[in-house]
mmCIF file of C-alpha atoms in Angstrom:
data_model
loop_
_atom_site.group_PDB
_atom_site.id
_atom_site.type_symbol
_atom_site.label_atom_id
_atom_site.label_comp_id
_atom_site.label_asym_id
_atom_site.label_seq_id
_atom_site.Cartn_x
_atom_site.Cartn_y
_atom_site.Cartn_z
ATOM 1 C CA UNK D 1 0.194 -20.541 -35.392
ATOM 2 C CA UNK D 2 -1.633 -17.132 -33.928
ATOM 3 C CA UNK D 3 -3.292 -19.593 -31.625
ATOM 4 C CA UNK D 4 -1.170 -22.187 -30.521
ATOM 5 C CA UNK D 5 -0.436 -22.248 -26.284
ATOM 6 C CA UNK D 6 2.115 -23.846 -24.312
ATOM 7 C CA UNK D 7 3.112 -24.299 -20.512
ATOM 8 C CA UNK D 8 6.068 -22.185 -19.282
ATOM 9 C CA UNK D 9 7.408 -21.897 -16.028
ATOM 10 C CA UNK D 10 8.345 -18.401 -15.594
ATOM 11 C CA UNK D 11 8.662 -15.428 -12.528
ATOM 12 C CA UNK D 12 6.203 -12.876 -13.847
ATOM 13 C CA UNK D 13 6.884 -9.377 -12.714
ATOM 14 C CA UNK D 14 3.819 -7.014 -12.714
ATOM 15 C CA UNK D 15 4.335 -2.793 -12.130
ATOM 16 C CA UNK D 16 1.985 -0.632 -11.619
ATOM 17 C CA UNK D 17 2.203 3.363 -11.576
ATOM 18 C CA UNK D 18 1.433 4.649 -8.583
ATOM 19 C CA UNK D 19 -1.371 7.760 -8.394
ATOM 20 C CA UNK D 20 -1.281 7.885 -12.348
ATOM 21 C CA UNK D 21 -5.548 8.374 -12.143
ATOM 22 C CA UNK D 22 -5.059 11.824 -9.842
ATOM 23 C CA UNK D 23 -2.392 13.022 -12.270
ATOM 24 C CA UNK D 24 -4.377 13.463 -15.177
ATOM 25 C CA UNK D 25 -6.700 15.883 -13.060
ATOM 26 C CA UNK D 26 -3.567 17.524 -11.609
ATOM 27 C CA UNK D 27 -1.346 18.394 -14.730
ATOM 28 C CA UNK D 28 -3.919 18.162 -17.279
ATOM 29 C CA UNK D 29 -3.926 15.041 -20.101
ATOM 30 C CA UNK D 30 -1.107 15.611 -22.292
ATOM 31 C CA UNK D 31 1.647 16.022 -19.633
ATOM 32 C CA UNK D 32 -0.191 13.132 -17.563
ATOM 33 C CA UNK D 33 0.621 10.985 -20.731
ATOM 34 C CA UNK D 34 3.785 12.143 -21.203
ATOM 35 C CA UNK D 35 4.881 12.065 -17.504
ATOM 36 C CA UNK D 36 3.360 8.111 -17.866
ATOM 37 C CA UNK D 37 5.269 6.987 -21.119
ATOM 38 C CA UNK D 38 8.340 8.693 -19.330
ATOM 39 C CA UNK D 39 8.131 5.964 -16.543
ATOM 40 C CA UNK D 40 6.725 3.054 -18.740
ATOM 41 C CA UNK D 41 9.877 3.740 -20.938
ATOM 42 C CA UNK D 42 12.655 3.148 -18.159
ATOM 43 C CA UNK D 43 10.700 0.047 -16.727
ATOM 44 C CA UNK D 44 10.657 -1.355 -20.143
ATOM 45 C CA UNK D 45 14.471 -0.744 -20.161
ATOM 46 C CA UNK D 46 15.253 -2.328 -17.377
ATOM 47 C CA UNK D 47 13.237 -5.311 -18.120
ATOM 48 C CA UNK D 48 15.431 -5.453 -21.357
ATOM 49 C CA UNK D 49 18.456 -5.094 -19.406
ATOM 50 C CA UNK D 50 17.947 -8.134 -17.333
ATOM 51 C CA UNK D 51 16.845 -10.485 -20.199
ATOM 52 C CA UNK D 52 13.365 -10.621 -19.501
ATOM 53 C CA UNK D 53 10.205 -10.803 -22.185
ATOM 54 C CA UNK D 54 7.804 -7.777 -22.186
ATOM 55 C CA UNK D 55 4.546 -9.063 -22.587
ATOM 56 C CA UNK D 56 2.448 -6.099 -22.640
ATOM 57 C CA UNK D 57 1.200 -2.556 -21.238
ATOM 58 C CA UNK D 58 -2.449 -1.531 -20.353
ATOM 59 C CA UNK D 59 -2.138 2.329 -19.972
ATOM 60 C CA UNK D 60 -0.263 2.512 -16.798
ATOM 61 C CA UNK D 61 1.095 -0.768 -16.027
ATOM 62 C CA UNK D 62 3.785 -3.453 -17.807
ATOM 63 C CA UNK D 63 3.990 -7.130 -17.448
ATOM 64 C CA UNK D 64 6.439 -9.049 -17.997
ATOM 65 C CA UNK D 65 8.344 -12.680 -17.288
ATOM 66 C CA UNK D 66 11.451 -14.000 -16.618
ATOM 67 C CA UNK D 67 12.898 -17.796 -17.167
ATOM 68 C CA UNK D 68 15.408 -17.083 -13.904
ATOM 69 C CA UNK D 69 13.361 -15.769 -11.035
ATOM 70 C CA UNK D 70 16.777 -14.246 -9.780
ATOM 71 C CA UNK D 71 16.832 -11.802 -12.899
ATOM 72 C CA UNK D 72 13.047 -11.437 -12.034
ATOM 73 C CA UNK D 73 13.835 -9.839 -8.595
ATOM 74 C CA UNK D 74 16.730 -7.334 -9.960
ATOM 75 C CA UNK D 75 14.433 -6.331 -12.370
ATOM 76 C CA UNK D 76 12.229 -5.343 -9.394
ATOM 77 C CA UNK D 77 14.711 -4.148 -7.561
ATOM 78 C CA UNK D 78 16.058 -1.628 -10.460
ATOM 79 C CA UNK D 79 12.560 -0.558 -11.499
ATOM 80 C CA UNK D 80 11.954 1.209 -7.832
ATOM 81 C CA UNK D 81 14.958 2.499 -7.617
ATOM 82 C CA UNK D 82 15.387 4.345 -10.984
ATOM 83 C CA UNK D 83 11.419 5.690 -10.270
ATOM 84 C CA UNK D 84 12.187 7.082 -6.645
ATOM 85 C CA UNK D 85 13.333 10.247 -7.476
ATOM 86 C CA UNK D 86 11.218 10.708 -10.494
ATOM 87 C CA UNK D 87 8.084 12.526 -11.258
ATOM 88 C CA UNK D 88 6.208 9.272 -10.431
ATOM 89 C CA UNK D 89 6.618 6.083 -8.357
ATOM 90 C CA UNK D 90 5.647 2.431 -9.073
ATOM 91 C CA UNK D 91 4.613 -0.769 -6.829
ATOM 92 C CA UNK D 92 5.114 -4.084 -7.876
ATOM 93 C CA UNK D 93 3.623 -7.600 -7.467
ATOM 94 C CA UNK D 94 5.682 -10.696 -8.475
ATOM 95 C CA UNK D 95 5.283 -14.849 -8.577
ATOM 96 C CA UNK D 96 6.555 -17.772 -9.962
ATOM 97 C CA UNK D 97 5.126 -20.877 -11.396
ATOM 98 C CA UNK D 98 3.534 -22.150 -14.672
ATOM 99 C CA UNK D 99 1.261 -20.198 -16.674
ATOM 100 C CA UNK D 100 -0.301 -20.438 -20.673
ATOM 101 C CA UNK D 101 1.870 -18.598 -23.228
ATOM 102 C CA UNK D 102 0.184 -17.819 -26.912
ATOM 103 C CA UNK D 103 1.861 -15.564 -29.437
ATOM 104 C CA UNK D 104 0.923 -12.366 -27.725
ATOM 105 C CA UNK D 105 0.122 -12.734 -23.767
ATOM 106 C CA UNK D 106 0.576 -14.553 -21.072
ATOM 107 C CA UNK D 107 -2.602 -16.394 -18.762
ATOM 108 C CA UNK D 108 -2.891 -18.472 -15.356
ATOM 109 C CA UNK D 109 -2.463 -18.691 -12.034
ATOM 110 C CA UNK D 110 0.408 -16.795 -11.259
ATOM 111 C CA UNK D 111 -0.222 -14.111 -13.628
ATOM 112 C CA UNK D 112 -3.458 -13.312 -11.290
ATOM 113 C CA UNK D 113 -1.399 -13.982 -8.015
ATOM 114 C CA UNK D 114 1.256 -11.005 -9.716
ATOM 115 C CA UNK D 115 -1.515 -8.561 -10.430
ATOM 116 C CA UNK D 116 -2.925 -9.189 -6.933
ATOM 117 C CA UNK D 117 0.401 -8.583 -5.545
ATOM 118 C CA UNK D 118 0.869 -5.247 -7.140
ATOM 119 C CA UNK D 119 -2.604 -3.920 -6.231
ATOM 120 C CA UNK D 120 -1.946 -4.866 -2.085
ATOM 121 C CA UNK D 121 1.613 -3.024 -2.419
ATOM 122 C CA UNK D 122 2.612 0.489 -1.828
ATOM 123 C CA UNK D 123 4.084 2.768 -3.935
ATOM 124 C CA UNK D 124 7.727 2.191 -3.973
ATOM 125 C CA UNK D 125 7.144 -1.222 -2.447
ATOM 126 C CA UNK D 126 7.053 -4.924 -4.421
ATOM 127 C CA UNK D 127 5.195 -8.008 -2.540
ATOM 128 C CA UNK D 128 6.041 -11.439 -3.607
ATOM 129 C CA UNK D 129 4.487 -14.825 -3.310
ATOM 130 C CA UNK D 130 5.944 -17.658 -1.115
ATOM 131 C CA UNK D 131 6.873 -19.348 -4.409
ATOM 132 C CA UNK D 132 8.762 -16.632 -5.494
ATOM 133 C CA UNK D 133 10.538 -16.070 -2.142
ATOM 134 C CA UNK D 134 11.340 -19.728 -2.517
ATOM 135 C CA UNK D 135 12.463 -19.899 -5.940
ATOM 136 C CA UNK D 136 15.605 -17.022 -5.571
ATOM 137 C CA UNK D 137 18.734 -17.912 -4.417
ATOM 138 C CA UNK D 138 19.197 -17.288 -0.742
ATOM 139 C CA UNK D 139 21.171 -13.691 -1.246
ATOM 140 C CA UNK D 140 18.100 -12.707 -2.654
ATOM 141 C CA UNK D 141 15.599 -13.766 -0.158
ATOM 142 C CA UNK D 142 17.635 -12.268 2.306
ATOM 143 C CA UNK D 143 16.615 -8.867 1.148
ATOM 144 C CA UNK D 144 12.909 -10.004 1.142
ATOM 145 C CA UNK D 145 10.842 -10.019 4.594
ATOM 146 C CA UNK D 146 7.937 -11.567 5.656
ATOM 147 C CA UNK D 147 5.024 -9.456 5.318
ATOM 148 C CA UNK D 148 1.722 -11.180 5.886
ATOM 149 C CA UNK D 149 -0.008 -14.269 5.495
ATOM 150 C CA UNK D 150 -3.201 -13.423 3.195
ATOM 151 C CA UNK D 151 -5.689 -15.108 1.265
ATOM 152 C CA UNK D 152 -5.863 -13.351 -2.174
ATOM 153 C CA UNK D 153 -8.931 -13.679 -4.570
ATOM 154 C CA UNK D 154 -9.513 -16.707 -5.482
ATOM 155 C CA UNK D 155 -7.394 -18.754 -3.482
ATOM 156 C CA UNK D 156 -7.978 -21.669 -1.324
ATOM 157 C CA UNK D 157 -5.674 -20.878 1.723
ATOM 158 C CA UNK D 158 -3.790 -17.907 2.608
ATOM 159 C CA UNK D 159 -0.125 -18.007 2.228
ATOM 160 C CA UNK D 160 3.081 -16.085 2.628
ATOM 161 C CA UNK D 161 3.557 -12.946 1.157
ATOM 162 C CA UNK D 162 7.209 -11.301 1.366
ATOM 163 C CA UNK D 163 7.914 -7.722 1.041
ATOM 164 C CA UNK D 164 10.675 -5.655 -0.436
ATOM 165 C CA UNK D 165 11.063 -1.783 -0.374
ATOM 166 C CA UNK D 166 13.666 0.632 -2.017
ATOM 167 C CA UNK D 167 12.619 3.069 0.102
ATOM 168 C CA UNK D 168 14.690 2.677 3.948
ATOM 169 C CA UNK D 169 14.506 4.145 7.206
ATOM 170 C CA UNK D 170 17.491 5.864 8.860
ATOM 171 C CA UNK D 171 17.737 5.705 12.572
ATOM 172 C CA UNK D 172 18.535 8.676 12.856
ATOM 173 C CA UNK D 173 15.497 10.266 11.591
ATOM 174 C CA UNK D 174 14.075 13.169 13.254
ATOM 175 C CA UNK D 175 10.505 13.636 13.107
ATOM 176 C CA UNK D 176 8.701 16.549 15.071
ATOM 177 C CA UNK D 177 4.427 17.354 15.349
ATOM 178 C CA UNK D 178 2.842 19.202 12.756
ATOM 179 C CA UNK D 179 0.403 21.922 13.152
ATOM 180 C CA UNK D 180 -3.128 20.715 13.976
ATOM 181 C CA UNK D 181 -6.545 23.018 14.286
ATOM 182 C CA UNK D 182 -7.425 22.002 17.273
ATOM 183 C CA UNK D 183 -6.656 20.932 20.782
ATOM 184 C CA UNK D 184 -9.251 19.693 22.080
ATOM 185 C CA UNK D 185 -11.648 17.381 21.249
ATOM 186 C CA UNK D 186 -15.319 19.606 20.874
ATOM 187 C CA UNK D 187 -18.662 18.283 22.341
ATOM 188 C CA UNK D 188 -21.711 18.233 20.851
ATOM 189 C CA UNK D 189 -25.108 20.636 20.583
ATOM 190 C CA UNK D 190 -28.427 18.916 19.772
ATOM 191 C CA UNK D 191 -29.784 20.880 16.485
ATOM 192 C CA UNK D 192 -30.962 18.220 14.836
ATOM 193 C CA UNK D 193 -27.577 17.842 12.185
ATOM 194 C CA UNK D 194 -26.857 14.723 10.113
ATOM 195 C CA UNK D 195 -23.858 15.404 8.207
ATOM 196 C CA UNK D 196 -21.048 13.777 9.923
ATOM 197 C CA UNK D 197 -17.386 13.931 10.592
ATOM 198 C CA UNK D 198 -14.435 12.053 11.951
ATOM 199 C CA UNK D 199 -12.274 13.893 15.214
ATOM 200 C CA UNK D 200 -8.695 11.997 14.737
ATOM 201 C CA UNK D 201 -7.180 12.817 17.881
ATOM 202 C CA UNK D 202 -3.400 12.080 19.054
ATOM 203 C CA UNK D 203 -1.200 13.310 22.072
ATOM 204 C CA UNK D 204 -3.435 16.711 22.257
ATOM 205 C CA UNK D 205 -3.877 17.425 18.507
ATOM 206 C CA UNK D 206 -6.704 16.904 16.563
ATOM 207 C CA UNK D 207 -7.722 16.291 13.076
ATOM 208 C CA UNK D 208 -11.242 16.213 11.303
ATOM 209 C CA UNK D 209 -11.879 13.815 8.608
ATOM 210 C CA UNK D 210 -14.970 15.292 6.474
ATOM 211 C CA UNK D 211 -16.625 14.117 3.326
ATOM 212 C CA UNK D 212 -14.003 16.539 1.172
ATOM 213 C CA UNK D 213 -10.723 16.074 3.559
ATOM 214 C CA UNK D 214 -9.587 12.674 4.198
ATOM 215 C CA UNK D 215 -6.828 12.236 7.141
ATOM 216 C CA UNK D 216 -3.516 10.725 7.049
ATOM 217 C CA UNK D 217 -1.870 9.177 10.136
ATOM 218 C CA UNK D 218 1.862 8.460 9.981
ATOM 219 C CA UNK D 219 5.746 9.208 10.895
ATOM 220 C CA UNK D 220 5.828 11.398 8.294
ATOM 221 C CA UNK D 221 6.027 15.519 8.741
ATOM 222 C CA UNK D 222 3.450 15.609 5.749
ATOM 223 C CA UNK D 223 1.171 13.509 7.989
ATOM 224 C CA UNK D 224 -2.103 15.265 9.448
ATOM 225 C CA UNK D 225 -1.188 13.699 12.631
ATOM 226 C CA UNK D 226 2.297 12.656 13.444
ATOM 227 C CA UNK D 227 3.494 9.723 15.423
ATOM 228 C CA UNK D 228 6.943 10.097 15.578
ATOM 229 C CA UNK D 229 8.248 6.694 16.546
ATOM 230 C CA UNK D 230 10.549 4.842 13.749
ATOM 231 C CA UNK D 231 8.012 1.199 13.747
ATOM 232 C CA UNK D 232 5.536 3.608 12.452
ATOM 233 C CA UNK D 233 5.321 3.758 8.663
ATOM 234 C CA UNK D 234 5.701 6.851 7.119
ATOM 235 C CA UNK D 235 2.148 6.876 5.957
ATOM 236 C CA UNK D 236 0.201 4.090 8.396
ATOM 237 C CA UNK D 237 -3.421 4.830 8.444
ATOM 238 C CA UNK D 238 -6.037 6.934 6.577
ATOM 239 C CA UNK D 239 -9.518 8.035 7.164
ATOM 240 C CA UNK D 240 -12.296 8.563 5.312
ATOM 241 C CA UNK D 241 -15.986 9.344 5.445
ATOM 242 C CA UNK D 242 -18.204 7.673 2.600
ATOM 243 C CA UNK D 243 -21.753 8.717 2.865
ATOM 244 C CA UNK D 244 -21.810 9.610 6.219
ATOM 245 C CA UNK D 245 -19.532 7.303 7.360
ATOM 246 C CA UNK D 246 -15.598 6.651 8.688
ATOM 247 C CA UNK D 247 -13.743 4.296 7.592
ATOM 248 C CA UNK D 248 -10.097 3.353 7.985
ATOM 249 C CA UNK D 249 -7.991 2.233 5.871
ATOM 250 C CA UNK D 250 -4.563 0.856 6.818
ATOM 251 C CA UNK D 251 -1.351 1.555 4.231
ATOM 252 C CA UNK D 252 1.556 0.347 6.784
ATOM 253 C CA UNK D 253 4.155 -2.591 6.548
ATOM 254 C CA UNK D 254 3.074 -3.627 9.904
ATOM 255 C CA UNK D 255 -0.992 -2.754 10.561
ATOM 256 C CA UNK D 256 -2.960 -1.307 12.927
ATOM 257 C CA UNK D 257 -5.021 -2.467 16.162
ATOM 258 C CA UNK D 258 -8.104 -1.624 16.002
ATOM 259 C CA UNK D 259 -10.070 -1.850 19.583
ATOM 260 C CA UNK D 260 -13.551 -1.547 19.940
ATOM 261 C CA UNK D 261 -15.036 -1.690 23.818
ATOM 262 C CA UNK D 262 -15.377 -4.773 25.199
ATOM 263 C CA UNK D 263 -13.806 -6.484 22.282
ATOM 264 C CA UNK D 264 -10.345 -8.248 21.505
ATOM 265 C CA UNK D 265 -8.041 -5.714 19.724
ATOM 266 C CA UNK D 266 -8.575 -6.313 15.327
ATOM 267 C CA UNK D 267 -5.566 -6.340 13.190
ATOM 268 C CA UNK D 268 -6.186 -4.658 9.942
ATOM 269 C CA UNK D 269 -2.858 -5.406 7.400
ATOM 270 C CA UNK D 270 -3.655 -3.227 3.850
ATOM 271 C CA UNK D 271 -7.316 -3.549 4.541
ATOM 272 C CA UNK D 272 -10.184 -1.180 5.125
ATOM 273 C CA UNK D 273 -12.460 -1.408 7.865
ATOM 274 C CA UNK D 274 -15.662 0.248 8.519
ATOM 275 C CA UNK D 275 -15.327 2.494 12.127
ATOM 276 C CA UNK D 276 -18.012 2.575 15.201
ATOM 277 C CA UNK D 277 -18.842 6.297 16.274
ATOM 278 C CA UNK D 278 -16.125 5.290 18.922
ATOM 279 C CA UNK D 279 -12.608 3.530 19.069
ATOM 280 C CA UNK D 280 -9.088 4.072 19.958
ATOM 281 C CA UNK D 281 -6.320 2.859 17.243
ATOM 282 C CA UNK D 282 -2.821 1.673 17.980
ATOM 283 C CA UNK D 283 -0.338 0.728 14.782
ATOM 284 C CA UNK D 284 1.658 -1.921 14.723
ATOM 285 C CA UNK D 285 1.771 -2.476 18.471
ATOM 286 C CA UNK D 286 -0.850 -4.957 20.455
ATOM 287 C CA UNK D 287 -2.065 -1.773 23.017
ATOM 288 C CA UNK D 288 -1.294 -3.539 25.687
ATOM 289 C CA UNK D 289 2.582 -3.407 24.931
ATOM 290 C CA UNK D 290 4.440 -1.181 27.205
ATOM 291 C CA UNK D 291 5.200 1.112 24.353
ATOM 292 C CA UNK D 292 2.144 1.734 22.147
ATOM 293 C CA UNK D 293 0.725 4.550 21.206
ATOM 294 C CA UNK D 294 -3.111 5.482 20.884
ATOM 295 C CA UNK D 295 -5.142 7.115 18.193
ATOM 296 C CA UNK D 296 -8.178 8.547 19.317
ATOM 297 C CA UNK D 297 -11.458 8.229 16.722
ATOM 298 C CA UNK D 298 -14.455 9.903 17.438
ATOM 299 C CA UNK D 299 -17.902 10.451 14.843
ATOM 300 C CA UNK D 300 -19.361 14.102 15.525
ATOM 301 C CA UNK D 301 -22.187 15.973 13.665
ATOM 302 C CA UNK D 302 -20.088 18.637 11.904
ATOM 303 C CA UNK D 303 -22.709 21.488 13.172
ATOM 304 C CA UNK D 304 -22.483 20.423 16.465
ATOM 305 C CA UNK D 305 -18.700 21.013 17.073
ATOM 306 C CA UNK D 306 -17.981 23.584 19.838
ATOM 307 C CA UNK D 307 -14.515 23.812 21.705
ATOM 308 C CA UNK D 308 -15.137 22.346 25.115
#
């Protein structure tokens, strides 16, 4: 009986805890793994709560299905919002359809499509499949939006993905610059340097992306530059350099335009891109609407800086 398998048609749920890696160097191993059990205890709870079927947990993650997709998507719901004020934060991928059952696990298709979901999301953020989306009852896919349309691993065609967030944004937000190190963008001296750095520059500030500091771009007042406009995500863009080189990577609900000279403008939604020594940035607005902003992006040779 230990191997006997049968079709199902079930909405799997899979969450994943966000930053759980960094924590261990951060707090050390024992409170890591407490701090992790802590969460993986109340998303177990809530699965049990709605009536779903824990199928298992892989150190920092739980998976688990649902008969009624509609119980499915409270779980979700629940999960991010009993984890936002805690010590730690989850993101969530979820889809519907048939998939192998044995005694102790779960396989197919929409398992993989789940676990693909949850890697693409945010932290306090779920994605769903266009199955999903169309399985719920309509109150439910009203608090679902449409996110992207993205070909995941192994699939033929791109299709639908819808996104949910316990996380909103008040109107009323106020949202002011930070403090930057510069405010100007340097030139360069010839000596002959190869180790490189990125100049992020935005409405007169300016910040530099090295091989030990990575920069974040957002709404946020945590942000190392600050774009204080409410279609902005709270954390939209970061850059990196990787052996001597920038790239971006794009973290935002709604992407970012990336425009290289004499090219059309290329939409980057949750995907990394590898930057020229030159290019301007604008998220989520084409930059030629009336209202978008421009990020600056500029490769230097980190001995060469010197204020203009």
């Amino acid at each position: 009986m230990s191997d006997a398998q049968f079709e199902v048609i079930v909405a799997v749920v899979c969450a994943d805890i966000s930053g759980s890696t960094a924590l261990y160097d951060q707090v050390g191993n024992l409170e890591a793994r407490a701090q992790i059990d802590d969460c993986l205890r109340i998303l177990r709870d809530v699965i049990s709560e709605h009536g779903g079927e824990f199928i298992h947990s892989r150190g920092d993650d739980v998976l688990c299905i649902f008969e009624d997709p509609n119980n499915a998507l409270q779980t979700m719901q629940d999960m991010l919002a009993r984890t936002r004020d805690g010590a730690l934060s989850v993101h969530i991928g979820l889809d519907f359809g048939p998939a192998i059952r044995t005694r102790d696990d779960i396989f197919g298709d929409c398992v993989n499509v789940a676990a693909r979901l949850t890697g693409l999301a945010n932290p306090n953020e779920s994605l769903c499949s266009r199955a999903f989306f169309k399985a719920i009852k309509q109150g439910g896919r009203d608090e679902l939006h449409y996110f992207d349309s993205r070909k995941l691993r192994g699939k033929a065609r791109a299709e639908n993905i819808y996104r949910y967030a316990d996380v909103t944004v008040d109107s009323n937000t106020q949202v002011s610059f930070g403090s930057a190190p510069n405010t100007d963008l340097p030139r360069a001296r010839s000596d002959g340097t190869k180790e490189l750095s990125a100049l992020i520059a935005f409405d007169g500030k300016v910040a530099e992306c090295t091989q030990d500091r990575e920069v974040t771009v957002g709404r946020a007042d945590t942000c190392d530059l600050i774009l204080p406009r409410q279609w902005v995500s709270r954390r939209h863009i970061i850059i990196e350099m990787r052996k001597d080189h920038a790239y971006l990577r794009d973290v935002s609900s709604n992407g970012t335009y990336v425009c290289l000279p004499g090219q059309d403008p290329i939409l980057l939604r949750r995907e990394t891109m590898a930057l020229p020594g030159k290019c301007t940035l604008s998220p989520t607005k084409h930059p030629e609407a009336e209202d978008a902003l421009s990020v600056t992006c500029q490769l230097h040779h980190m001995a060469q800086l010197k204020p203009a």
